[in-house]
Coordinates of C-alpha atoms in Angstrom, one line a residue:
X435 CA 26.2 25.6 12.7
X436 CA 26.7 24.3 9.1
X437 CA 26.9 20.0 8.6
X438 CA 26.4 17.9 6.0
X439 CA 22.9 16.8 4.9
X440 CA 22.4 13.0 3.5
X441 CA 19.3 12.4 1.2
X442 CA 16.6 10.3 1.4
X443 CA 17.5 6.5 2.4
X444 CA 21.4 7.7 2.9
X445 CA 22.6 6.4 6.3
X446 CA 25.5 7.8 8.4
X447 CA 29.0 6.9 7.0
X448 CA 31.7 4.9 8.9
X449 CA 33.8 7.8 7.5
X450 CA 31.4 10.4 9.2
X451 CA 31.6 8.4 12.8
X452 CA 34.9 7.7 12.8
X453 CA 36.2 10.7 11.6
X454 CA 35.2 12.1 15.6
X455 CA 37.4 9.6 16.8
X456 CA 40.4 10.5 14.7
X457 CA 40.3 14.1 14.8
X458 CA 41.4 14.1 18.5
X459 CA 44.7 12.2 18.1
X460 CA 45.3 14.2 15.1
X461 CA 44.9 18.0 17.4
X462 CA 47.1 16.1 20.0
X463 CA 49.9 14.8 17.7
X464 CA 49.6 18.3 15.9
X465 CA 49.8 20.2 19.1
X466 CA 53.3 18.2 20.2
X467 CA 55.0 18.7 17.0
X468 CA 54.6 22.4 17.7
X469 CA 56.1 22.2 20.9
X470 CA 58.9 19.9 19.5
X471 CA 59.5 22.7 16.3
X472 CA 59.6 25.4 18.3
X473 CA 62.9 23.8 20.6
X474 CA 64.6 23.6 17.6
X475 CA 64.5 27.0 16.6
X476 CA 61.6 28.1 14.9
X477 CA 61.6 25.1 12.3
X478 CA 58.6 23.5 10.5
X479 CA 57.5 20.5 9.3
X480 CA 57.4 21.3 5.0
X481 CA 58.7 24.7 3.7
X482 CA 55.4 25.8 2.3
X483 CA 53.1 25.0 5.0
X484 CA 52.0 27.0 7.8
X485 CA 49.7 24.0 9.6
X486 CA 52.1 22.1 12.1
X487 CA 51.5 18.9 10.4
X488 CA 52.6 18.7 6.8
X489 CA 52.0 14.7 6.2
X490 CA 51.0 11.7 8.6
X491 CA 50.9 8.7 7.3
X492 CA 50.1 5.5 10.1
X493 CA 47.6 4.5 11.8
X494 CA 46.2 7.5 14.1
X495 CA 44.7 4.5 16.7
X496 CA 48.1 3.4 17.8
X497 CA 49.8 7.1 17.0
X498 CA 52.7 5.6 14.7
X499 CA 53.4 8.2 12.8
X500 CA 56.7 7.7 9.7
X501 CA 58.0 9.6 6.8
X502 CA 57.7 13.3 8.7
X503 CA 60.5 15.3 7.5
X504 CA 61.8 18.1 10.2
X505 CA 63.4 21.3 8.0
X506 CA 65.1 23.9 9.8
X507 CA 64.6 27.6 9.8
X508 CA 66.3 27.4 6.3
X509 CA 63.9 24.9 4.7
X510 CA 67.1 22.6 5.2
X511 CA 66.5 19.1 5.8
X512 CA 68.5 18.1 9.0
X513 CA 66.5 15.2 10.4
X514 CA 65.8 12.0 8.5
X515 CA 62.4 10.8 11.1
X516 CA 60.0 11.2 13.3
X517 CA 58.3 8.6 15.1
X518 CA 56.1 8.4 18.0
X519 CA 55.0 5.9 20.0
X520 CA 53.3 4.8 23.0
X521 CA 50.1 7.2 22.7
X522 CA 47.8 6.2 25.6
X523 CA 44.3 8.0 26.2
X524 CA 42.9 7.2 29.5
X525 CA 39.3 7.9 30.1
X526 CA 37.0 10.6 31.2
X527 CA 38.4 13.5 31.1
X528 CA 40.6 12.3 28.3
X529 CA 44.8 12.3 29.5
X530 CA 46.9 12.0 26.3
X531 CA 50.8 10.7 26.7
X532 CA 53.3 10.3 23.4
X533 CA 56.9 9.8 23.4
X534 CA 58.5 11.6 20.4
X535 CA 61.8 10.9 19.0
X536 CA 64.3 13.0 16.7
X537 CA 67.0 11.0 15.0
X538 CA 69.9 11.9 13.1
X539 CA 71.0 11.2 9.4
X540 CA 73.1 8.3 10.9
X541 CA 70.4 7.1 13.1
X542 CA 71.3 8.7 16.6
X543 CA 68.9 9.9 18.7
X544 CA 69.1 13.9 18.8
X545 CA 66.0 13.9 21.0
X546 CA 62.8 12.0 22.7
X547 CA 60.6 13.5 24.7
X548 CA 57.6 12.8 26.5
X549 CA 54.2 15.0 26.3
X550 CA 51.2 14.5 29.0
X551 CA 48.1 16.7 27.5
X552 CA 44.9 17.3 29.8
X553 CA 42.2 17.7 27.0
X554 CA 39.4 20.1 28.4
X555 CA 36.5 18.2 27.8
X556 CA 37.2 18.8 23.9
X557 CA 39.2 15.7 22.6
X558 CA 39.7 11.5 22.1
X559 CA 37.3 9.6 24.8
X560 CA 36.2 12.2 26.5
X561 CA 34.6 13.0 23.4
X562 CA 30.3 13.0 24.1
X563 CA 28.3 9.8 22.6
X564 CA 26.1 7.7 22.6
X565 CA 25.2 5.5 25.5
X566 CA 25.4 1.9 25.9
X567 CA 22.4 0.8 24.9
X568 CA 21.1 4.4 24.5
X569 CA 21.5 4.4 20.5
X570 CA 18.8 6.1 18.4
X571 CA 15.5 3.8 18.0
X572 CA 12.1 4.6 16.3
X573 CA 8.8 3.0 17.5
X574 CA 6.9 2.4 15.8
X575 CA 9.4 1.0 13.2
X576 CA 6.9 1.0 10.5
X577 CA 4.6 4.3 11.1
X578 CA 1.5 4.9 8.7
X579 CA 1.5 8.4 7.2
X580 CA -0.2 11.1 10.0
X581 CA 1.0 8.8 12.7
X582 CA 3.0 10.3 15.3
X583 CA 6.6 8.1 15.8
X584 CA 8.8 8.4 18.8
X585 CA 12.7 8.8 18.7
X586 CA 14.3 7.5 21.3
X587 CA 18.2 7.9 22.1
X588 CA 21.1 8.7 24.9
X589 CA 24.6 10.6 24.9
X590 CA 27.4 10.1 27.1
X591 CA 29.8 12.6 28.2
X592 CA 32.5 13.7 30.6
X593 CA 31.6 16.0 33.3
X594 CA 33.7 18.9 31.4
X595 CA 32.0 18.5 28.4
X596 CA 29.4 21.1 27.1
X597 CA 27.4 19.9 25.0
X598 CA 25.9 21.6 22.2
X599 CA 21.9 20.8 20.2
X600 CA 22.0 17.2 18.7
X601 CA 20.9 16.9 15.3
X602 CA 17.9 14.9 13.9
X603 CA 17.5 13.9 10.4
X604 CA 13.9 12.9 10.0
X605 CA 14.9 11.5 6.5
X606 CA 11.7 12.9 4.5
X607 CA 13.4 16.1 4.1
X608 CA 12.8 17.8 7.7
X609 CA 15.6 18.1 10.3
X610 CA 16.0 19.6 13.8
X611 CA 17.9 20.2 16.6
X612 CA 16.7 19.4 20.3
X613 CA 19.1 19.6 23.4
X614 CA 21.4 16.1 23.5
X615 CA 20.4 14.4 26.7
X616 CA 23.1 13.5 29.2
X617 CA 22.2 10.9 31.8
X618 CA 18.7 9.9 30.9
X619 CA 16.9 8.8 27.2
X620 CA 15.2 11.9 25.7
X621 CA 12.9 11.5 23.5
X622 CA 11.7 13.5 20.0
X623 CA 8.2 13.0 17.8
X624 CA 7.6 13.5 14.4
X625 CA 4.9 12.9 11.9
X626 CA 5.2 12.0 8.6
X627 CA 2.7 13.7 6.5
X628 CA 0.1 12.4 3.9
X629 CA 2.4 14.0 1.2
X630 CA 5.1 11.5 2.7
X631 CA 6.1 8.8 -0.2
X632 CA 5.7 5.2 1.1
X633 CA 9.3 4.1 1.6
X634 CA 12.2 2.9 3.7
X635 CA 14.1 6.4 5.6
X636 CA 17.0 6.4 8.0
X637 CA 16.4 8.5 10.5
X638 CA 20.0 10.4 11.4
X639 CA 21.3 11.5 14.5
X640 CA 24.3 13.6 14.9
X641 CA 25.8 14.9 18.9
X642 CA 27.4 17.9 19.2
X643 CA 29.6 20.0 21.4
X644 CA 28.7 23.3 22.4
X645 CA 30.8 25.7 19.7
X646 CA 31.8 22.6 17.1
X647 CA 30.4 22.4 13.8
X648 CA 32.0 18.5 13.4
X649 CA 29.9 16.1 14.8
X650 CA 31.1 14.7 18.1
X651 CA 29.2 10.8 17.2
X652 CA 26.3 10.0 14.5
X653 CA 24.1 6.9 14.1
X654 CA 21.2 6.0 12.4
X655 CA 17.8 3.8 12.8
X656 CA 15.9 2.8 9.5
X657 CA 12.4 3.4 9.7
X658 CA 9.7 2.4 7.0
X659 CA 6.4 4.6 6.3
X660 CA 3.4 3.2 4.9
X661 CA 1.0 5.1 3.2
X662 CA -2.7 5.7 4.4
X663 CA -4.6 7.3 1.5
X664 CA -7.7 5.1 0.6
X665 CA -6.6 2.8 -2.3
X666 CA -9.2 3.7 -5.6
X667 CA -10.1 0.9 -8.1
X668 CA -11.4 2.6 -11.5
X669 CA -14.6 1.0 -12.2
X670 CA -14.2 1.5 -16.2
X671 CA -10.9 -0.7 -15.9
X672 CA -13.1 -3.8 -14.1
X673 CA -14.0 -6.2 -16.9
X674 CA -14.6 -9.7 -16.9
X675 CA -14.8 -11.7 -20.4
X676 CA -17.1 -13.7 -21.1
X677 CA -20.5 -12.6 -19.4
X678 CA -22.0 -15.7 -20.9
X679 CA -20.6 -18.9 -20.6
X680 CA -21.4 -22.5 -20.1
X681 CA -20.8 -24.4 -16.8
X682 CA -17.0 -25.3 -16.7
X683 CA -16.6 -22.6 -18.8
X684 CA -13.1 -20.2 -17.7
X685 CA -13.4 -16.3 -18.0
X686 CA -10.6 -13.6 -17.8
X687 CA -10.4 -10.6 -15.7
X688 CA -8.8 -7.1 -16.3
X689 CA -8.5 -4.4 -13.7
X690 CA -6.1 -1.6 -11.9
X691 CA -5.9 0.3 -8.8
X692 CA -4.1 3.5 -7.7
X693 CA -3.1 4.1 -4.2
X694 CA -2.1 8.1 -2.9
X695 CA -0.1 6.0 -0.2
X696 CA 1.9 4.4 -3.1
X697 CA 1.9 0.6 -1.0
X698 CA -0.5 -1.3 -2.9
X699 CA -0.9 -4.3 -1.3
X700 CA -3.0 -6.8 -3.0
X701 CA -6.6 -6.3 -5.3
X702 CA -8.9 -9.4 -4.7
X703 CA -11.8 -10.4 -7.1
X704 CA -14.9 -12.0 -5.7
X705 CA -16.2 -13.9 -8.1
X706 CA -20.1 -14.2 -6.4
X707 CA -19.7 -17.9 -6.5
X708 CA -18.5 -17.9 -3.1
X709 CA -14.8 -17.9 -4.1
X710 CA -12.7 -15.1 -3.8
X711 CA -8.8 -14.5 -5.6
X712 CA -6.4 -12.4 -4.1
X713 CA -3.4 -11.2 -6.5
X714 CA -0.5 -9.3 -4.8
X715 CA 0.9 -6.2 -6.0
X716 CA 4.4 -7.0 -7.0
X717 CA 5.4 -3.7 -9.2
X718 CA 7.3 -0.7 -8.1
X719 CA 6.3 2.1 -7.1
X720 CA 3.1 0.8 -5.5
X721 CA 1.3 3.7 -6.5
X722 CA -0.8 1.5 -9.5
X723 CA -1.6 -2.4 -9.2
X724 CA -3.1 -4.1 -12.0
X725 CA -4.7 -7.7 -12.4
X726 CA -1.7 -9.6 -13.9
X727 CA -2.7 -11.2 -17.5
X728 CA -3.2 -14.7 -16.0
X729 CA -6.3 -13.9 -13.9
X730 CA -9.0 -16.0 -14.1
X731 CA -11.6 -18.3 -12.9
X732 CA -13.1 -21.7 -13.5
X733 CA -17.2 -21.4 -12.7
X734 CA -18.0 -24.9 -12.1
X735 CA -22.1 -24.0 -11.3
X736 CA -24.9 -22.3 -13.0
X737 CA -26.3 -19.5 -11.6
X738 CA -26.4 -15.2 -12.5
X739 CA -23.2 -14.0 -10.6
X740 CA -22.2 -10.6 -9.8
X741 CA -18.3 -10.3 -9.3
X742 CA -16.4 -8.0 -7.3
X743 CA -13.2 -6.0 -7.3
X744 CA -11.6 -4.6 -4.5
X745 CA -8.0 -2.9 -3.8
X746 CA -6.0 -3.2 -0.3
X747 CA -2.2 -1.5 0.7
X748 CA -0.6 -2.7 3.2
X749 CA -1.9 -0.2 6.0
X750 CA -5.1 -1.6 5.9
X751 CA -7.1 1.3 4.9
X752 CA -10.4 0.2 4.2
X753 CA -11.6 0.2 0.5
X754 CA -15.4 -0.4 -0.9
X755 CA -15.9 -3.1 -3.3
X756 CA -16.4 -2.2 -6.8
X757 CA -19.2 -3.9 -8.8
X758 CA -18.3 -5.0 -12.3
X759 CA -19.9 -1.9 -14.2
X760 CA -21.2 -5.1 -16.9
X761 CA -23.9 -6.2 -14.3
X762 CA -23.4 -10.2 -14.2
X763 CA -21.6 -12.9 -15.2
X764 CA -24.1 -15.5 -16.4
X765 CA -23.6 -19.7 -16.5
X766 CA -25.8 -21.3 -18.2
X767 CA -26.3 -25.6 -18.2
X768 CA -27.1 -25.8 -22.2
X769 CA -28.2 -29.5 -21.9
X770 CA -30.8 -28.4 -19.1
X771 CA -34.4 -28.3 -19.3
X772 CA -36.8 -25.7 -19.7
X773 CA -39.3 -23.4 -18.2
X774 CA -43.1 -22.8 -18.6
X775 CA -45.7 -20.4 -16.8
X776 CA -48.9 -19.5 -17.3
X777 CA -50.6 -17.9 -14.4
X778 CA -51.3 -14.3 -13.1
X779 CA -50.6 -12.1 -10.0
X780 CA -52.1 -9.1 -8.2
X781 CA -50.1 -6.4 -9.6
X782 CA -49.3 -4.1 -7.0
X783 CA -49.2 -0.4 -5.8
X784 CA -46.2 1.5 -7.2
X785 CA -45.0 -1.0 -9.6
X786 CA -45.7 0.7 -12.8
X787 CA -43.8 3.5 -13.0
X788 CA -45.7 5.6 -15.5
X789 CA -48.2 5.8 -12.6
X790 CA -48.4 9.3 -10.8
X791 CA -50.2 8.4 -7.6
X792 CA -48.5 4.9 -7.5
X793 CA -51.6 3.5 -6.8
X794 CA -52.6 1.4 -9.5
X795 CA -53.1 -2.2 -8.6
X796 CA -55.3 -5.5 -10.0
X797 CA -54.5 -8.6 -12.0
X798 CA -51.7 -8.7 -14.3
X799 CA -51.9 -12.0 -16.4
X800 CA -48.6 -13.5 -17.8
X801 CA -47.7 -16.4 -20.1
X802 CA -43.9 -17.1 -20.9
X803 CA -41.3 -20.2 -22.4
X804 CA -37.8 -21.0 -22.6
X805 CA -35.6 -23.8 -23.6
X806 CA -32.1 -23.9 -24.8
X807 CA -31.5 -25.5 -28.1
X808 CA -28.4 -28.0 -28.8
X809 CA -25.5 -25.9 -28.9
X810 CA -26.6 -22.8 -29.0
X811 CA -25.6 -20.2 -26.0
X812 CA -28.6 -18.2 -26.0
X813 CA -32.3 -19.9 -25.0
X814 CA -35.3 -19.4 -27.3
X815 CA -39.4 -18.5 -26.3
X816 CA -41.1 -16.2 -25.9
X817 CA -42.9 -14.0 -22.9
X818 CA -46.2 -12.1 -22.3
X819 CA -47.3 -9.9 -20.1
X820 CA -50.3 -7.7 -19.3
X821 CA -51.3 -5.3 -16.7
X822 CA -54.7 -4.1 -18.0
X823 CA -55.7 -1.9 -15.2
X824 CA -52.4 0.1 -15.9
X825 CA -52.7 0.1 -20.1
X826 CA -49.2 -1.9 -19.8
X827 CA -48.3 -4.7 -21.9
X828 CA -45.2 -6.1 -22.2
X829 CA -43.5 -8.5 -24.9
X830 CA -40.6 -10.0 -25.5
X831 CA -38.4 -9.8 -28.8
X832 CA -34.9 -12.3 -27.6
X833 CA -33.6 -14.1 -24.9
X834 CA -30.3 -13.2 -23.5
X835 CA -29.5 -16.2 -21.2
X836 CA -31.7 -18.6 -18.9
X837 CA -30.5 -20.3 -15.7
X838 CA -32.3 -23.3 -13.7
X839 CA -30.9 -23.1 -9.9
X840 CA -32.8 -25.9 -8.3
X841 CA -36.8 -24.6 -8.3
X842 CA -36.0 -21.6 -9.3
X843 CA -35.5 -19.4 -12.8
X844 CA -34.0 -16.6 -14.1
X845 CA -33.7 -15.5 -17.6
X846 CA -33.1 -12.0 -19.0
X847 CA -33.7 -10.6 -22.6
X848 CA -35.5 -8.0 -24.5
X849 CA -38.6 -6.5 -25.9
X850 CA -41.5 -3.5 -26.4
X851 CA -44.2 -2.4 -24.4
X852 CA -47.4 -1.5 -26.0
X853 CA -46.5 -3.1 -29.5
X854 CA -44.6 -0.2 -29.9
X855 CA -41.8 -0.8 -32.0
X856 CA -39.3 1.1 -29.9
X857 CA -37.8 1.9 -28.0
X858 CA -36.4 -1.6 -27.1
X859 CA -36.4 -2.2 -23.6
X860 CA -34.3 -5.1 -21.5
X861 CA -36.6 -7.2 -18.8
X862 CA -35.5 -9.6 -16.4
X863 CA -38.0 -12.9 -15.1
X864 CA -37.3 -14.7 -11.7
X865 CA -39.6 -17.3 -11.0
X866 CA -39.9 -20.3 -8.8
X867 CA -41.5 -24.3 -8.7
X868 CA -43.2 -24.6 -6.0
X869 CA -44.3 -28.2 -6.8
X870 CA -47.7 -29.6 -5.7
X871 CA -47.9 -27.1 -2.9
X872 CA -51.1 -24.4 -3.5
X873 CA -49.9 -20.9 -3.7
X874 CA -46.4 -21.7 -3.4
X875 CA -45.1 -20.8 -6.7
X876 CA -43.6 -17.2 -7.1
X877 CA -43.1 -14.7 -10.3
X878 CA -41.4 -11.2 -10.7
X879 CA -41.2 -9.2 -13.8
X880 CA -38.4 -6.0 -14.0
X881 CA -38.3 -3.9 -17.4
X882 CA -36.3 -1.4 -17.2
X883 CA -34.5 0.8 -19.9
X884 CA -30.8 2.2 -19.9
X885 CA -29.6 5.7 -18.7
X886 CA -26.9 6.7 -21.0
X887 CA -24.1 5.6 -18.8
X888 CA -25.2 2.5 -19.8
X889 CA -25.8 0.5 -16.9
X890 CA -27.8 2.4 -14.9
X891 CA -31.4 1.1 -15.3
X892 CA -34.5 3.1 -15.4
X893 CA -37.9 1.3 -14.0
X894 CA -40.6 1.1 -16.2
X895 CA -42.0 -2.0 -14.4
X896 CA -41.3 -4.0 -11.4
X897 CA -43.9 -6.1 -9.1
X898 CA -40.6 -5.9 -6.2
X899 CA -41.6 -2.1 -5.0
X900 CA -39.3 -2.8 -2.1
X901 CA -36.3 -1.4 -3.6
X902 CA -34.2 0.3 -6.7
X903 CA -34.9 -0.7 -10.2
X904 CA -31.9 -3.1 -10.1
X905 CA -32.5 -4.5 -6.6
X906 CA -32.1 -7.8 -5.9
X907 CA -31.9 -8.4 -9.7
X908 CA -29.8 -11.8 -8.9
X909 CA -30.7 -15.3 -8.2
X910 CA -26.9 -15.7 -6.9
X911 CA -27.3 -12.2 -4.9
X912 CA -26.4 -13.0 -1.1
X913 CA -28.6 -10.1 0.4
X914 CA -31.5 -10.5 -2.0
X915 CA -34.8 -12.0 -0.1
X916 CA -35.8 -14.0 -3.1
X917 CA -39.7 -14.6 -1.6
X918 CA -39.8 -10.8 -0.1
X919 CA -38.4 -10.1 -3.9
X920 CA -41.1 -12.3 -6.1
X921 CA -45.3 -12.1 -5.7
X922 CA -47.3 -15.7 -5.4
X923 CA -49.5 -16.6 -8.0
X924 CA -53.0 -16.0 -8.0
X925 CA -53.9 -18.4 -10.1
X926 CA -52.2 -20.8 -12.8
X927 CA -48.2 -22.8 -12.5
X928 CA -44.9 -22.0 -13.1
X929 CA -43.3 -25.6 -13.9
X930 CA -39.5 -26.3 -14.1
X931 CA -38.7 -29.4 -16.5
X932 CA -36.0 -31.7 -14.8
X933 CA -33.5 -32.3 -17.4
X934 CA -32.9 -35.4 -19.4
X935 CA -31.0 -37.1 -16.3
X936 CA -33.8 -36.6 -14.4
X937 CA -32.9 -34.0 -12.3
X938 CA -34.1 -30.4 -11.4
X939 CA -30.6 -28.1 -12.6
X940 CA -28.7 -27.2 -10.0

C-alpha cells in the first residue's frame, strides 16, 4: 500500500479528508453515465477519452453536474446537456439514487432515467471513519523524550465494510500500521527517543479499506515533545565584573547554557546575598541560552559573596549549580573601620601541609592590621605569622580587600613564606570580636598557592583541618560553621574598630 507521507509539523489536509467523501459520488455518477452511453449506441462522453467521465464541473455534494457534452459513435455532437439531479445517499450500507436527463438541441427531453446503486460496503457514507467522539488523541499531550505516549482513536463502519490496517504517522519520522478498530477505542504507544528534537508534531492518522490505497478518513492530534537531556552551563562562560566593589556598587554578569533537549527554559544567578535572578530563555532553537546583556545586580551589603549559575528546560531535568570559576565577589564599606590582632593559637595537627606525619602541633603566634584609606578600593597593613615548631613563617606583601560583617573579619591578600622571595602565595584571614568575653575571640589563617587552572588552590597552611584547602573560605558561605572553621585564642585580642558613626560594619 503506497500513500502520501507529510513532514514534520504538516497536518492532514482538508483536501486529503474530503477527497474520501467525494470520490464516491464521482464512481457513482461515472458508473451511470456508462449505463446511459451504452443505450445510445456505444457513444462517449469526449472523442479522445476512454474514462466514462470526460469533464464535471458542479458541486459533487448535491450531484449537479453541467456542461457534459454526449458525442455519438462518430465523435458527433448530438446532445447539447446533461444534468442530474436529486442524488440521495441514504446510510449504512450506502443506497445511491440519480435522475439523469438527455435533452435535445431545442431543449426536449430525449431521455431521463432513474438509477438505484447498492454500493458494497465500498462507497459515499458507508465509507469507514472515525467515530463520534472516537477521533485520534495523545496523552500525554506534551511527552518528555523516552516517555512512552498513548494514541487513542475509533473507526466507524458498515457491517459490509472490510477494513484494511490504519495508518499512524508518529510525526518524528516513524509510521505504522496497526488493525483500525471497529466498535471499541484501540489504542497505539510510541516513544520518542533522546535523538527526538524538542518541538511541536502532528501525529497523523489515516483508515483504510481492506484492498484501497486512498485513505477512507484522516485526522490529526498535535503533540509537543520536550527534551530531557541535562541542560550544561560552561563554567569558563560564568563571569561576573567587578569582583571588588563598594557597597551599592552594581556588577554585570555573562554566561550560556546548552541543552541536548533543545528547550531551555530559564538560567538563574544566585548572587549569595540571598537573592536570586531568573532570566528566561527567549531564542530559538533552545538548544543555547545566554544571560541577556542587561543582567545585573545591585549589592546593597558587605560581605565575601560566592554567586551561582544554574540552567533549567522546561522538563525539569535537574542541573548542578555552577560556581563562578573567579571565587568571590567581594563588597567592601571603604568608610569602615579597621582591624587589629595580636594574640596566638595552638596550631594544630595536620595543618601545615609540608608535614609528613601531620602531626606537628604547638603555639603559632600572629600579629596583623588593616584599614582602608579614603578612596582607595584596596585596604592597607600588614600581617605576621609564625608557626615555630613547624619552621613556617608567613608574611604578607598586599591586601586584596577587607570586609567587617558585624564581629567578624575577612580580608584576603598576598605574601611569602620563609622570607623567601617567591614564589608569591595568596592567604586568606577570618577572624572574630568576641568583646569582653575570655576566650571568645576566634582566628584562621589559609595560604594556599594556585594549580595552574588557576583556581584550584593548593594548601600550604590552614589551622581549619576539617576540610579542602578552599573550605568554608567565605564569611557569606551558608554551609560554612564559621566557630567549627576558626581556632580560639590562646592568648592576646582580636579587636574590630566601630566606624566613625559608631557602629560595628554590618
Amino acid at each position: 500500500m503506497t500513500t502520501p507521507t507529510l513532514a514534520r509539523g504538516v497536518s492532514a489536509s482538508s483536501a486529503e479528508a474530503a477527497k474520501a467523501g467525494t470520490r464516491s459520488r464521482q464512481r457513482h455518477v461515472s458508473a451511470l453515465l456508462a449505463v446511459l452511453i451504452m443505450a445510445f449506441g456505444g457513444g462517449r462522453l469526449c472523442a479522445a477519452d476512454t474514462a466514462p467521465v470526460c469533464t464535471l464541473l458542479g458541486d459533487l455534494t448535491t450531484a449537479t453536474i453541467s456542461l457534459v457534452t454526449l458525442l455519438d459513435a462518430n465523435d458527433v455532437n448530438r446532445f447539447s446537456a446533461l444534468g442530474f439531479t436529486g442524488l440521495t445517499v441514504d446510510a449504512c450500507p450506502a443506497v445511491y439514487t440519480t435522475t439523469a436527463t438527455f435533452n435535445n438541441k431545442d431543449g426536449s427531453v430525449v431521455l431521463s432515467r432513474t438509477s438505484t446503486t447498492l454500493s458494497p460496503g465500498h462507497f459515499g457514507a458507508d465509507l469507514p471513519t472515525f467515530a463520534p467522539g472516537g477521533s485520534p488523541s495523545v496523552t500525554p499531550s506534551a511527552p518528555k523524550t523516552d516517555e512512552t505516549v498513548t494514541l487513542t482513536f475509533q473507526t466507524s463502519k458498515c457491517p459490509t465494510t472490510v477494513l484494511g490496517d490504519c495508518k499512524v504517522t508518529w510525526g518524528d519520522g516513524s509510521e505504522e500500521y496497526v488493525p483500525c478498530p471497529d466498535g471499541s477505542p484501540t489504542q497505539v504507544t510510541h516513544v520518542y527517543g533522546t535523538a527526538t528534537v524538542a518541538a511541536p508534531y502532528n501525529v497523523i492518522v489515516r483508515v483504510y479499506i481492506q484492498g484501497d490505497s486512498d485513505a477512507a478518513d484522516v485526522a490529526s492530534t498535535p503533540v509537543t515533545v520536550i527534551g530531557t537531556g541535562t541542560p550544561v552551563l560552561d563554567p569558563s562562560s560564568f563571569r561576573i565584573t567587578p569582583l571588588l566593589l563598594p557597597v551599592g556598587g552594581s556588577v554585570s554578569a555573562a554566561a550560556t547554557a546548552t541543552d541536548p533537549g533543545s528547550d531551555l527554559k530559564e538560567l538563574v544567578i544566585n548572587w549569595g546575598d540571598g537573592t536570586n535572578t531568573s532570566y528566561p530563555c527567549t531564542a530559538s532553537p533552545k538548544s543555547t541560552c545566554s544571560l541577556p546583556a542587561t543582567a545585573s545586580h545591585v549589592y546593597s551589603v558587605t560581605g565575601v559573596f560566592a554567586p551561582t549559575a544554574t540552567p533549567a528546560d522546561a522538563a525539569g531535568t535537574p542541573a548542578s549549580p555552577v560556581p563562578l570559576p573567579a571565587g568571590f565577589v567581594v563588597v567592601y564599606d571603604p568608610q569602615g573601620g579597621f582591624v587589629v590582632g595580636g594574640a596566638w593559637i595552638t596550631s594544630p595537627p595536620g595543618a601545615l601541609a609540608s608535614d609528613t606525619a601531620q602531626t606537628l602541633t604547638g603555639m603559632a603566634n600572629f600579629g596583623f592590621n588593616s584599614k582602608y584609606k579614603a578612596g582607595a578600593s584596596a585596604p592597607t597593613g600588614n600581617t605576621e605569622f609564625v608557626f615555630s615548631a613547624g619552621g613556617f613563617r608567613f608574611r604578607s606583601t598586599s591586601y586584596d580587600w577587607m570586609v567587617i560583617s558585624g564581629s567578624r573579619v575577612q580580608f584576603k591578600g598576598s605574601g611569602i613564606v620563609n622570607s623567601q622571595p617567591s614564589p608569591v602565595y595568596k592567604f586568606s584571614i577570618m577572624a572574630e570580636d568576641g568583646g569582653s568575653t575570655p576566650g571568645s575571640d576566634r582566628f584562621r589563617l589559609r595560604v594556599f598557592s594556585l594549580a595552574a587552572d588557576g583556581t584550584t588552590e593548593i594548601k600550604v597552611y590552614d589551622n581549619f583541618v576539617g576540610g579542602a584547602a578552599s573550605a568554608c573560605a567565605s564569611l557569606s558561605d551558608p554551609s560554612c560553621d564559621f566557630r567549627a572553621a576558626t581556632t580560639a585564642l590562646g592568648g592576646g585580642s582580636i579587636v574590630i574598630q566601630k566606624s566613625p558613626s559608631g557602629r560595628r560594619m554590618v
